[in-house]
């Protein structure tokens, strides 16, 4: 191998239920990897907590084991890993003591809905209600975003309020928490894509906004420094990769857009993970949505450079519904079984599963909605429930794509997909049928981890990669793709979509403003 061919890039992918460390070569081939799940705490209906210390422990374990696997193969050494990128579950909120580095509370995960009353109270403070801050942030007031979770912590956890008021606290999303710990507490930073999901950053200035901080009652001194998504931030302080630089931070859904190489305006992707997230690249232009979508930063390609923006449709529940069928109901033993069960029937026999476990996100935005299975009859079987579960994320994807077509005036002709659920051929065929367009699935589907690796490599100047030139990535993940084309009639497709809309109406507004049912 030549010198360049020996260079590798690591990527930390800190997702909602698991973390992974993946090691890529210049063609996006995975040379070694390790993944580990971490504990989810559901102590009350609608709540979802995580232990931030467990997350960093699992990350360190993954790095160690992946490096051991790499060296055991004999082709590479740990010294060949030249840089590490980081991508993370967004909006999940961590607060910690600035001196001890100890978390002051469990992390509140992004799907958590305990803040429904908080959202309602905040909306009352402004004549525009839920859209009070949309002009500055591109986001509606929702349980989804980090500032609302932080406000709940300040209102309900005395230890957090005391640390905040005494300027003893640091706040961050998971990227900030990882960087803080990996660098030996040397840096407290975030990138523009993650900052854009807090509701505390001005979308146009890429800076914390004093007025937004005042609206939420947050001291700006606790916030991390905002950096671009493509620069060097620091070095790993300990472990098998001690001294390796960290470069390239981006929220996981933005990372998947980059990993799919959708770097040009008008290109889109959907990632089917714990939730599902459809991003549409709008270039250097902010598109203000009137149809329930989010305006967000996809990535900032370097210090001082103009950010690339996106329209986003966020679906709270995708793979987590499959996990619920497995772990809570016991309908399946392993996640891949759901596709096999769904394939046993031609359709869901009129069953719809609105998976609003913690409200509905794009384009409905109803924090008071809750999960609903409707259309059950004596004919309904496990197979119909499994199929309805897969259809749920597919219907929500259709609603988001429809809204994007209304915003842009252009209908997406082909949808690029990635994430765990796309391994199911049955799910992807259902998606093509409900959308009425082709669904395109790459062979190498780790688009999220790959996105942060591309940013890290570009920041380090590796392989000639440049974030402002998509052609420099032509040799990356260039293998053949699978294509799923619609197989049902337009009449049947529209009938199914109308049925879904009726089911959604029945799920909306189930929880009262005080959180009671």
Short mmCIF file of C-alpha atoms in Angstrom, two decimals:
data_model
loop_
_atom_site.label_atom_id
_atom_site.label_comp_id
_atom_site.label_asym_id
_atom_site.label_seq_id
_atom_site.Cartn_x
_atom_site.Cartn_y
_atom_site.Cartn_z
CA UNK A 1 0.00 0.00 0.00
CA UNK A 2 1.04 3.58 -0.65
CA UNK A 3 1.14 6.18 2.11
CA UNK A 4 -2.29 7.61 1.24
CA UNK A 5 -3.84 4.17 0.91
CA UNK A 6 -2.81 3.39 4.48
CA UNK A 7 -4.57 6.41 5.92
CA UNK A 8 -7.81 5.72 7.76
CA UNK A 9 -10.55 7.80 9.37
CA UNK A 10 -12.48 6.90 12.50
CA UNK A 11 -16.05 7.94 13.17
CA UNK A 12 -17.92 7.99 16.48
CA UNK A 13 -21.63 7.55 15.80
CA UNK A 14 -23.47 8.22 19.06
CA UNK A 15 -27.07 7.32 18.29
CA UNK A 16 -30.22 7.23 20.37
CA UNK A 17 -29.98 3.65 21.62
CA UNK A 18 -26.42 2.64 20.77
CA UNK A 19 -22.97 3.99 20.00
CA UNK A 20 -20.55 2.78 17.35
CA UNK A 21 -17.00 3.41 16.30
CA UNK A 22 -16.32 2.75 12.62
CA UNK A 23 -13.00 2.88 10.78
CA UNK A 24 -13.17 3.80 7.08
CA UNK A 25 -10.66 3.78 4.24
CA UNK A 26 -10.71 6.34 1.45
CA UNK A 27 -13.41 4.44 -0.49
CA UNK A 28 -15.78 4.29 2.52
CA UNK A 29 -15.09 0.61 3.05
CA UNK A 30 -15.36 -0.35 6.71
CA UNK A 31 -12.08 -1.82 7.93
CA UNK A 32 -13.25 -2.42 11.51
CA UNK A 33 -16.08 -1.42 13.80
CA UNK A 34 -17.71 -1.98 17.17
CA UNK A 35 -21.18 -1.11 18.43
CA UNK A 36 -22.76 -1.21 21.88
CA UNK A 37 -26.23 -0.40 23.19
CA UNK A 38 -26.77 1.70 26.30
CA UNK A 39 -29.63 1.86 28.79
CA UNK A 40 -32.86 3.73 28.14
CA UNK A 41 -34.86 4.82 31.19
CA UNK A 42 -38.65 5.13 30.80
CA UNK A 43 -39.67 6.04 34.33
CA UNK A 44 -42.98 7.70 33.44
CA UNK A 45 -45.23 7.77 30.36
CA UNK A 46 -43.60 9.92 27.69
CA UNK A 47 -40.26 10.13 29.52
CA UNK A 48 -36.94 8.90 28.10
CA UNK A 49 -33.67 9.38 30.00
CA UNK A 50 -30.11 8.23 29.36
CA UNK A 51 -26.99 8.09 31.52
CA UNK A 52 -24.40 10.39 29.90
CA UNK A 53 -21.55 8.66 31.74
CA UNK A 54 -22.66 5.30 30.36
CA UNK A 55 -22.65 6.81 26.87
CA UNK A 56 -19.04 7.99 27.09
CA UNK A 57 -18.02 4.64 28.64
CA UNK A 58 -19.58 2.76 25.72
CA UNK A 59 -17.83 5.08 23.24
CA UNK A 60 -14.43 4.38 24.81
CA UNK A 61 -15.12 0.64 24.82
CA UNK A 62 -16.09 0.76 21.13
CA UNK A 63 -12.92 2.63 20.21
CA UNK A 64 -10.75 0.11 22.07
CA UNK A 65 -12.42 -2.95 20.59
CA UNK A 66 -12.54 -1.60 17.03
CA UNK A 67 -8.83 -0.75 17.17
CA UNK A 68 -8.09 -4.26 18.43
CA UNK A 69 -10.13 -5.72 15.55
CA UNK A 70 -8.30 -3.52 13.05
CA UNK A 71 -4.87 -4.64 14.22
CA UNK A 72 -5.93 -8.29 14.49
CA UNK A 73 -6.67 -8.32 10.76
CA UNK A 74 -3.04 -7.43 10.14
CA UNK A 75 -3.46 -4.91 7.31
CA UNK A 76 -3.36 -1.76 9.42
CA UNK A 77 -2.11 -0.38 12.70
CA UNK A 78 -3.74 2.12 15.03
CA UNK A 79 -1.26 4.74 13.84
CA UNK A 80 -2.96 4.63 10.44
CA UNK A 81 -6.04 6.30 11.92
CA UNK A 82 -5.26 9.95 11.23
CA UNK A 83 -8.39 11.72 12.42
CA UNK A 84 -11.76 11.07 14.05
CA UNK A 85 -15.17 12.54 13.24
CA UNK A 86 -18.17 12.70 15.58
CA UNK A 87 -21.85 12.45 14.80
CA UNK A 88 -24.58 12.31 17.39
CA UNK A 89 -28.24 12.04 18.29
CA UNK A 90 -29.43 15.63 18.24
CA UNK A 91 -31.40 17.67 20.81
CA UNK A 92 -30.66 15.21 23.66
CA UNK A 93 -29.74 17.47 26.56
CA UNK A 94 -26.91 17.10 29.08
CA UNK A 95 -25.98 19.37 31.99
CA UNK A 96 -22.88 18.87 34.12
CA UNK A 97 -20.77 20.47 36.85
CA UNK A 98 -18.00 22.54 35.27
CA UNK A 99 -15.45 21.55 37.94
CA UNK A 100 -16.12 17.86 38.54
CA UNK A 101 -17.41 16.99 35.06
CA UNK A 102 -20.20 14.97 36.66
CA UNK A 103 -23.66 15.06 35.10
CA UNK A 104 -26.21 16.90 37.22
CA UNK A 105 -29.08 14.82 35.85
CA UNK A 106 -29.60 12.04 33.38
CA UNK A 107 -29.63 13.20 29.79
CA UNK A 108 -33.15 13.93 28.53
CA UNK A 109 -33.42 12.18 25.15
CA UNK A 110 -34.79 13.94 22.10
CA UNK A 111 -38.07 11.92 21.86
CA UNK A 112 -38.94 12.71 25.51
CA UNK A 113 -42.36 14.37 25.90
CA UNK A 114 -42.39 15.37 29.58
CA UNK A 115 -42.04 19.00 28.49
CA UNK A 116 -45.51 19.21 26.93
CA UNK A 117 -46.75 21.54 29.72
CA UNK A 118 -43.51 23.55 29.39
CA UNK A 119 -44.16 24.03 25.67
CA UNK A 120 -47.70 25.18 26.37
CA UNK A 121 -46.52 27.71 28.97
CA UNK A 122 -43.79 29.07 26.69
CA UNK A 123 -46.27 29.42 23.81
CA UNK A 124 -48.44 31.65 26.01
CA UNK A 125 -45.57 34.14 26.35
CA UNK A 126 -45.75 35.20 22.70
CA UNK A 127 -48.62 36.23 20.38
CA UNK A 128 -47.37 33.80 17.72
CA UNK A 129 -47.73 30.88 20.13
CA UNK A 130 -45.84 27.79 18.96
CA UNK A 131 -44.25 29.80 16.15
CA UNK A 132 -42.87 32.43 18.51
CA UNK A 133 -39.23 31.82 17.56
CA UNK A 134 -39.57 30.35 14.09
CA UNK A 135 -38.16 33.39 12.29
CA UNK A 136 -34.92 33.32 14.30
CA UNK A 137 -34.51 29.56 14.69
CA UNK A 138 -36.46 27.92 11.87
CA UNK A 139 -38.14 25.78 14.54
CA UNK A 140 -41.53 25.68 16.29
CA UNK A 141 -41.79 25.40 20.05
CA UNK A 142 -41.86 21.67 20.68
CA UNK A 143 -40.83 19.03 23.20
CA UNK A 144 -38.27 18.02 20.56
CA UNK A 145 -35.68 20.76 21.01
CA UNK A 146 -32.94 21.16 23.61
CA UNK A 147 -33.80 24.58 25.10
CA UNK A 148 -37.25 23.32 26.13
CA UNK A 149 -35.66 20.34 27.90
CA UNK A 150 -33.18 22.66 29.60
CA UNK A 151 -36.03 24.89 30.77
CA UNK A 152 -37.75 21.84 32.29
CA UNK A 153 -34.56 20.91 34.17
CA UNK A 154 -34.25 24.44 35.54
CA UNK A 155 -37.88 24.38 36.66
CA UNK A 156 -37.94 20.90 38.16
CA UNK A 157 -34.46 19.90 39.38
CA UNK A 158 -33.19 22.15 42.22
CA UNK A 159 -29.59 20.95 41.82
CA UNK A 160 -29.60 22.02 38.18
CA UNK A 161 -31.12 25.44 38.91
CA UNK A 162 -28.59 26.05 41.70
CA UNK A 163 -25.64 25.16 39.45
CA UNK A 164 -27.06 27.35 36.66
CA UNK A 165 -27.63 30.37 38.89
CA UNK A 166 -24.17 30.03 40.47
CA UNK A 167 -22.52 29.69 37.03
CA UNK A 168 -21.28 26.25 38.03
CA UNK A 169 -22.93 24.42 35.13
CA UNK A 170 -22.18 23.52 31.54
CA UNK A 171 -24.84 22.61 29.01
CA UNK A 172 -24.51 20.70 25.78
CA UNK A 173 -25.97 18.21 23.37
CA UNK A 174 -24.28 14.82 23.07
CA UNK A 175 -21.56 16.12 20.73
CA UNK A 176 -20.46 18.67 23.34
CA UNK A 177 -20.50 16.04 26.10
CA UNK A 178 -18.37 13.64 24.02
CA UNK A 179 -15.81 16.30 23.03
CA UNK A 180 -15.56 17.55 26.60
CA UNK A 181 -14.76 14.06 27.87
CA UNK A 182 -12.66 12.76 24.97
CA UNK A 183 -10.33 15.78 25.15
CA UNK A 184 -9.87 15.44 28.90
CA UNK A 185 -12.24 18.37 29.60
CA UNK A 186 -10.14 20.62 27.39
CA UNK A 187 -12.91 21.93 25.13
CA UNK A 188 -16.56 22.91 25.44
CA UNK A 189 -17.82 23.25 21.88
CA UNK A 190 -20.61 22.32 19.50
CA UNK A 191 -20.98 22.68 15.74
CA UNK A 192 -23.44 24.85 13.84
CA UNK A 193 -25.70 21.94 12.87
CA UNK A 194 -26.21 20.81 16.47
CA UNK A 195 -26.49 24.38 17.73
CA UNK A 196 -29.29 24.99 15.25
CA UNK A 197 -31.38 22.37 17.09
CA UNK A 198 -31.28 24.05 20.50
CA UNK A 199 -33.60 27.03 19.74
CA UNK A 200 -30.91 29.27 21.25
CA UNK A 201 -28.95 30.03 18.05
CA UNK A 202 -29.74 32.61 15.38
CA UNK A 203 -29.99 30.59 12.18
CA UNK A 204 -28.52 33.37 10.04
CA UNK A 205 -25.66 34.46 12.30
CA UNK A 206 -24.61 31.02 13.63
CA UNK A 207 -24.32 32.61 17.06
CA UNK A 208 -26.13 32.33 20.39
CA UNK A 209 -28.89 34.93 20.50
CA UNK A 210 -29.25 36.90 23.79
CA UNK A 211 -32.98 37.38 23.17
CA UNK A 212 -33.52 33.66 22.69
CA UNK A 213 -31.55 32.93 25.85
CA UNK A 214 -33.69 35.46 27.70
CA UNK A 215 -36.90 33.87 26.37
CA UNK A 216 -35.90 30.53 27.87
CA UNK A 217 -34.24 32.02 30.97
CA UNK A 218 -30.85 30.55 30.11
CA UNK A 219 -27.48 32.04 31.06
CA UNK A 220 -25.39 32.24 27.84
CA UNK A 221 -22.24 31.50 29.84
CA UNK A 222 -23.21 27.84 30.20
CA UNK A 223 -23.36 27.32 26.42
CA UNK A 224 -20.58 25.75 24.33
CA UNK A 225 -18.63 27.70 21.71
CA UNK A 226 -20.10 27.27 18.22
CA UNK A 227 -17.64 25.98 15.63
CA UNK A 228 -18.00 24.99 11.98
CA UNK A 229 -18.73 21.36 11.11
CA UNK A 230 -15.38 20.91 9.35
CA UNK A 231 -12.33 21.89 11.38
CA UNK A 232 -9.97 20.46 13.99
CA UNK A 233 -11.26 20.84 17.56
CA UNK A 234 -8.73 19.07 19.75
CA UNK A 235 -7.07 15.71 20.41
CA UNK A 236 -8.06 12.55 22.24
CA UNK A 237 -6.57 12.68 25.73
CA UNK A 238 -6.25 8.98 26.55
CA UNK A 239 -6.79 5.44 25.34
CA UNK A 240 -5.58 3.59 22.24
CA UNK A 241 -5.97 6.67 20.02
CA UNK A 242 -4.37 9.17 22.38
CA UNK A 243 -3.15 12.21 20.44
CA UNK A 244 -5.38 11.63 17.39
CA UNK A 245 -7.16 14.79 16.30
CA UNK A 246 -10.94 15.17 16.38
CA UNK A 247 -12.26 17.04 13.35
CA UNK A 248 -15.73 17.06 11.87
CA UNK A 249 -18.79 17.28 14.12
CA UNK A 250 -22.29 17.13 12.73
CA UNK A 251 -25.75 16.05 13.90
CA UNK A 252 -26.57 12.52 12.83
CA UNK A 253 -29.28 13.35 10.31
CA UNK A 254 -27.14 16.00 8.66
CA UNK A 255 -24.28 13.49 8.65
CA UNK A 256 -26.46 11.07 6.69
CA UNK A 257 -27.15 13.77 4.08
CA UNK A 258 -23.39 14.17 3.66
CA UNK A 259 -22.80 10.42 3.70
CA UNK A 260 -25.33 10.04 0.89
CA UNK A 261 -23.30 12.73 -0.93
CA UNK A 262 -26.45 14.87 -1.30
CA UNK A 263 -24.30 18.02 -1.29
CA UNK A 264 -26.14 19.90 -4.04
CA UNK A 265 -29.36 21.93 -3.67
CA UNK A 266 -32.45 19.85 -4.45
CA UNK A 267 -31.02 16.52 -3.29
CA UNK A 268 -32.72 14.63 -0.46
CA UNK A 269 -32.33 11.59 1.79
CA UNK A 270 -34.32 9.79 4.48
CA UNK A 271 -32.71 7.98 7.40
CA UNK A 272 -34.74 5.30 9.14
CA UNK A 273 -33.25 4.88 12.61
CA UNK A 274 -34.91 5.23 15.99
CA UNK A 275 -36.88 7.97 14.29
CA UNK A 276 -36.89 8.90 10.61
CA UNK A 277 -35.53 12.14 9.23
CA UNK A 278 -35.90 13.45 5.72
CA UNK A 279 -33.55 16.28 4.72
CA UNK A 280 -33.73 18.34 1.54
CA UNK A 281 -30.63 20.38 0.66
CA UNK A 282 -31.48 24.06 0.02
CA UNK A 283 -27.88 25.26 -0.45
CA UNK A 284 -26.90 28.59 1.12
CA UNK A 285 -30.54 29.69 1.22
CA UNK A 286 -32.87 29.45 4.21
CA UNK A 287 -36.33 28.29 3.11
CA UNK A 288 -38.95 29.34 5.64
CA UNK A 289 -41.50 26.55 5.77
CA UNK A 290 -45.23 27.19 5.77
CA UNK A 291 -46.11 23.49 5.75
CA UNK A 292 -44.79 22.11 9.02
CA UNK A 293 -41.14 21.55 8.06
CA UNK A 294 -38.01 22.71 9.87
CA UNK A 295 -35.43 25.11 8.49
CA UNK A 296 -32.07 23.96 9.77
CA UNK A 297 -28.33 24.07 9.17
CA UNK A 298 -27.17 20.93 7.37
CA UNK A 299 -23.48 21.73 7.92
CA UNK A 300 -21.01 24.58 7.87
CA UNK A 301 -18.18 23.50 5.54
CA UNK A 302 -15.41 25.37 7.37
CA UNK A 303 -14.60 28.32 9.65
CA UNK A 304 -16.09 31.55 8.31
CA UNK A 305 -17.79 29.82 5.37
CA UNK A 306 -21.47 30.10 4.56
CA UNK A 307 -23.51 27.25 6.00
CA UNK A 308 -25.48 24.82 3.86
CA UNK A 309 -29.14 24.81 4.91
CA UNK A 310 -31.84 22.17 4.63
CA UNK A 311 -35.54 21.64 5.01
CA UNK A 312 -36.22 18.79 7.39
CA UNK A 313 -39.15 16.58 8.15
CA UNK A 314 -38.73 14.83 11.49
CA UNK A 315 -40.60 11.63 12.37
CA UNK A 316 -40.24 10.73 16.04
CA UNK A 317 -40.86 6.99 15.82
CA UNK A 318 -39.50 4.58 13.21
CA UNK A 319 -37.22 1.77 14.37
CA UNK A 320 -38.26 2.39 17.96
CA UNK A 321 -41.75 1.09 17.05
CA UNK A 322 -40.16 -2.17 15.90
CA UNK A 323 -38.21 -2.29 19.16
CA UNK A 324 -41.48 -1.72 21.05
CA UNK A 325 -43.14 -4.65 19.27
CA UNK A 326 -40.14 -6.79 20.23
CA UNK A 327 -39.41 -5.68 23.80
CA UNK A 328 -42.73 -4.44 25.16
CA UNK A 329 -45.30 -6.59 23.36
CA UNK A 330 -43.20 -9.65 22.49
CA UNK A 331 -44.83 -9.96 19.04
CA UNK A 332 -41.42 -10.63 17.46
CA UNK A 333 -38.19 -12.03 18.90
CA UNK A 334 -35.75 -10.17 16.65
CA UNK A 335 -36.19 -6.95 14.68
CA UNK A 336 -35.68 -8.54 11.21
CA UNK A 337 -38.74 -10.75 11.83
CA UNK A 338 -41.07 -7.81 11.27
CA UNK A 339 -40.43 -7.76 7.52
CA UNK A 340 -41.07 -11.50 7.25
CA UNK A 341 -44.34 -11.16 9.17
CA UNK A 342 -45.43 -8.16 7.10
CA UNK A 343 -44.78 -10.11 3.90
CA UNK A 344 -47.31 -12.78 4.92
CA UNK A 345 -50.21 -10.44 4.08
CA UNK A 346 -50.94 -8.30 1.03
CA UNK A 347 -51.97 -5.26 3.09
CA UNK A 348 -52.79 -4.27 6.67
CA UNK A 349 -56.47 -5.13 6.25
CA UNK A 350 -57.52 -1.61 7.22
CA UNK A 351 -55.32 -1.43 10.33
CA UNK A 352 -53.41 1.81 10.93
CA UNK A 353 -50.82 2.30 13.68
CA UNK A 354 -50.17 5.98 14.43
CA UNK A 355 -46.90 5.65 16.36
CA UNK A 356 -47.27 8.88 18.36
CA UNK A 357 -45.58 7.56 21.50
CA UNK A 358 -44.44 11.07 22.39
CA UNK A 359 -46.53 13.25 20.08
CA UNK A 360 -46.28 13.84 16.34
CA UNK A 361 -43.53 15.88 14.70
CA UNK A 362 -43.42 17.03 11.04
CA UNK A 363 -45.67 18.12 9.48
CA UNK A 364 -48.36 17.82 12.19
CA UNK A 365 -46.52 19.16 15.29
CA UNK A 366 -48.87 17.95 17.99
CA UNK A 367 -47.15 17.26 21.33
CA UNK A 368 -50.52 16.13 22.71
CA UNK A 369 -50.99 13.28 20.21
CA UNK A 370 -50.49 9.72 21.42
CA UNK A 371 -50.12 6.29 19.85
CA UNK A 372 -53.23 4.82 18.24
CA UNK A 373 -53.95 1.46 16.61
CA UNK A 374 -57.24 1.69 14.75
CA UNK A 375 -59.18 -0.50 12.37
CA UNK A 376 -58.85 -3.74 14.35
CA UNK A 377 -61.30 -6.54 13.55
CA UNK A 378 -61.55 -10.23 14.32
CA UNK A 379 -59.65 -10.79 11.07
CA UNK A 380 -56.57 -8.88 12.33
CA UNK A 381 -53.43 -10.98 12.91
CA UNK A 382 -49.90 -10.37 14.14
CA UNK A 383 -48.84 -10.03 10.51
CA UNK A 384 -51.28 -7.14 9.98
CA UNK A 385 -49.95 -5.33 13.07
CA UNK A 386 -46.37 -5.81 11.86
CA UNK A 387 -47.24 -4.47 8.43
CA UNK A 388 -49.07 -1.49 9.91
CA UNK A 389 -45.97 -0.72 11.99
CA UNK A 390 -43.79 -0.55 8.88
CA UNK A 391 -46.44 1.41 7.01
CA UNK A 392 -46.56 4.03 9.78
CA UNK A 393 -43.11 5.43 9.04
CA UNK A 394 -43.77 5.16 5.30
CA UNK A 395 -46.98 7.20 5.54
CA UNK A 396 -45.23 9.86 7.62
CA UNK A 397 -42.41 10.01 5.06
CA UNK A 398 -45.00 10.57 2.33
CA UNK A 399 -46.55 13.43 4.31
CA UNK A 400 -43.14 15.07 4.71
CA UNK A 401 -42.23 14.67 1.03
CA UNK A 402 -45.62 16.11 0.05
CA UNK A 403 -44.90 19.15 2.23
CA UNK A 404 -41.45 19.53 0.68
CA UNK A 405 -42.95 19.51 -2.79
CA UNK A 406 -45.34 22.27 -1.71
CA UNK A 407 -42.46 24.35 -0.30
CA UNK A 408 -40.07 23.92 -3.21
CA UNK A 409 -42.45 23.47 -6.12
CA UNK A 410 -40.39 20.42 -7.13
CA UNK A 411 -41.39 16.81 -6.50
CA UNK A 412 -38.53 14.53 -5.51
CA UNK A 413 -38.26 11.84 -8.19
CA UNK A 414 -36.09 9.41 -6.24
CA UNK A 415 -35.53 9.06 -2.50
CA UNK A 416 -32.12 8.00 -1.17
CA UNK A 417 -32.46 5.97 2.03
CA UNK A 418 -30.28 4.63 4.82
CA UNK A 419 -30.51 3.49 8.44
CA UNK A 420 -31.33 0.20 10.12
CA UNK A 421 -34.87 -0.24 8.81
CA UNK A 422 -33.79 -0.08 5.16
CA UNK A 423 -32.27 -3.55 5.47
CA UNK A 424 -35.85 -4.82 5.12
CA UNK A 425 -36.75 -5.24 1.45
CA UNK A 426 -40.39 -5.46 2.47
CA UNK A 427 -40.26 -2.10 4.25
CA UNK A 428 -38.58 -0.40 1.30
CA UNK A 429 -41.12 -1.84 -1.16
CA UNK A 430 -43.94 -0.56 1.06
CA UNK A 431 -42.22 2.83 1.07
CA UNK A 432 -41.97 2.90 -2.75
CA UNK A 433 -45.65 1.93 -3.03
CA UNK A 434 -46.84 4.64 -0.62
CA UNK A 435 -44.62 7.34 -2.19
CA UNK A 436 -45.29 6.40 -5.78
CA UNK A 437 -41.60 7.00 -6.64
CA UNK A 438 -38.36 4.98 -6.72
CA UNK A 439 -36.54 4.33 -3.45
CA UNK A 440 -32.75 4.01 -3.81
CA UNK A 441 -30.70 2.06 -1.23
CA UNK A 442 -26.85 2.06 -1.26
CA UNK A 443 -24.84 -1.10 -0.58
CA UNK A 444 -22.88 0.58 2.22
CA UNK A 445 -25.63 1.94 4.45
CA UNK A 446 -23.66 3.49 7.29
CA UNK A 447 -24.28 6.95 5.88
CA UNK A 448 -24.40 8.67 9.27
CA UNK A 449 -20.95 7.52 10.40
CA UNK A 450 -19.61 8.12 6.89
CA UNK A 451 -20.84 11.74 6.88
CA UNK A 452 -18.77 12.71 9.91
CA UNK A 453 -15.81 10.79 8.46
CA UNK A 454 -16.02 12.82 5.23
CA UNK A 455 -16.06 16.06 7.22
CA UNK A 456 -13.11 14.93 9.36
CA UNK A 457 -11.10 13.85 6.33
CA UNK A 458 -11.83 17.13 4.53
CA UNK A 459 -10.80 19.12 7.61
CA UNK A 460 -7.53 17.17 7.74
CA UNK A 461 -6.92 17.61 4.01
CA UNK A 462 -7.06 13.90 3.23
CA UNK A 463 -7.66 12.26 -0.16
CA UNK A 464 -8.31 15.59 -1.87
CA UNK A 465 -11.78 15.80 -0.30
CA UNK A 466 -13.44 19.23 -0.28
CA UNK A 467 -16.84 19.98 1.19
CA UNK A 468 -17.57 22.59 -1.50
CA UNK A 469 -16.89 20.14 -4.36
CA UNK A 470 -19.06 17.02 -4.44
CA UNK A 471 -16.96 15.57 -7.27
CA UNK A 472 -14.05 15.02 -4.88
CA UNK A 473 -16.17 12.27 -3.26
CA UNK A 474 -16.93 10.41 -6.52
CA UNK A 475 -14.92 7.35 -5.45
CA UNK A 476 -16.58 7.21 -2.04
CA UNK A 477 -19.31 4.58 -1.57
CA UNK A 478 -19.74 4.33 -5.33
CA UNK A 479 -21.01 0.72 -5.45
CA UNK A 480 -24.27 -0.29 -7.08
CA UNK A 481 -27.56 0.58 -5.40
CA UNK A 482 -30.81 -1.33 -4.96
CA UNK A 483 -33.87 0.34 -6.49
CA UNK A 484 -37.44 -0.27 -5.33
CA UNK A 485 -40.19 0.84 -7.71
CA UNK A 486 -43.94 1.23 -6.97
CA UNK A 487 -46.06 -1.86 -7.61
CA UNK A 488 -49.56 -0.67 -6.66
CA UNK A 489 -52.02 1.51 -8.54
CA UNK A 490 -52.33 5.24 -7.92
CA UNK A 491 -55.95 4.69 -6.88
CA UNK A 492 -54.96 2.23 -4.15
CA UNK A 493 -52.08 4.44 -3.01
CA UNK A 494 -54.33 7.46 -2.52
CA UNK A 495 -56.96 5.38 -0.71
CA UNK A 496 -54.32 4.16 1.74
CA UNK A 497 -53.05 7.71 2.32
CA UNK A 498 -56.57 9.00 3.00
CA UNK A 499 -57.05 6.25 5.57
CA UNK A 500 -53.82 7.25 7.27
CA UNK A 501 -54.95 10.88 7.46
CA UNK A 502 -58.16 9.80 9.19
CA UNK A 503 -56.19 7.74 11.71
CA UNK A 504 -53.89 10.69 12.48
CA UNK A 505 -56.90 12.89 13.23
CA UNK A 506 -58.02 10.39 15.86
CA UNK A 507 -54.58 10.36 17.53
CA UNK A 508 -54.25 14.15 17.77
CA UNK A 509 -54.91 16.10 20.95
CA UNK A 510 -55.22 13.05 23.22
CA UNK A 511 -53.28 14.53 26.17
CA UNK A 512 -54.66 17.58 27.95
CA UNK A 513 -52.52 20.68 28.52
CA UNK A 514 -51.75 19.65 32.10
CA UNK A 515 -50.31 16.36 30.90
CA UNK A 516 -53.32 14.30 31.98
CA UNK A 517 -55.19 11.99 29.62
#
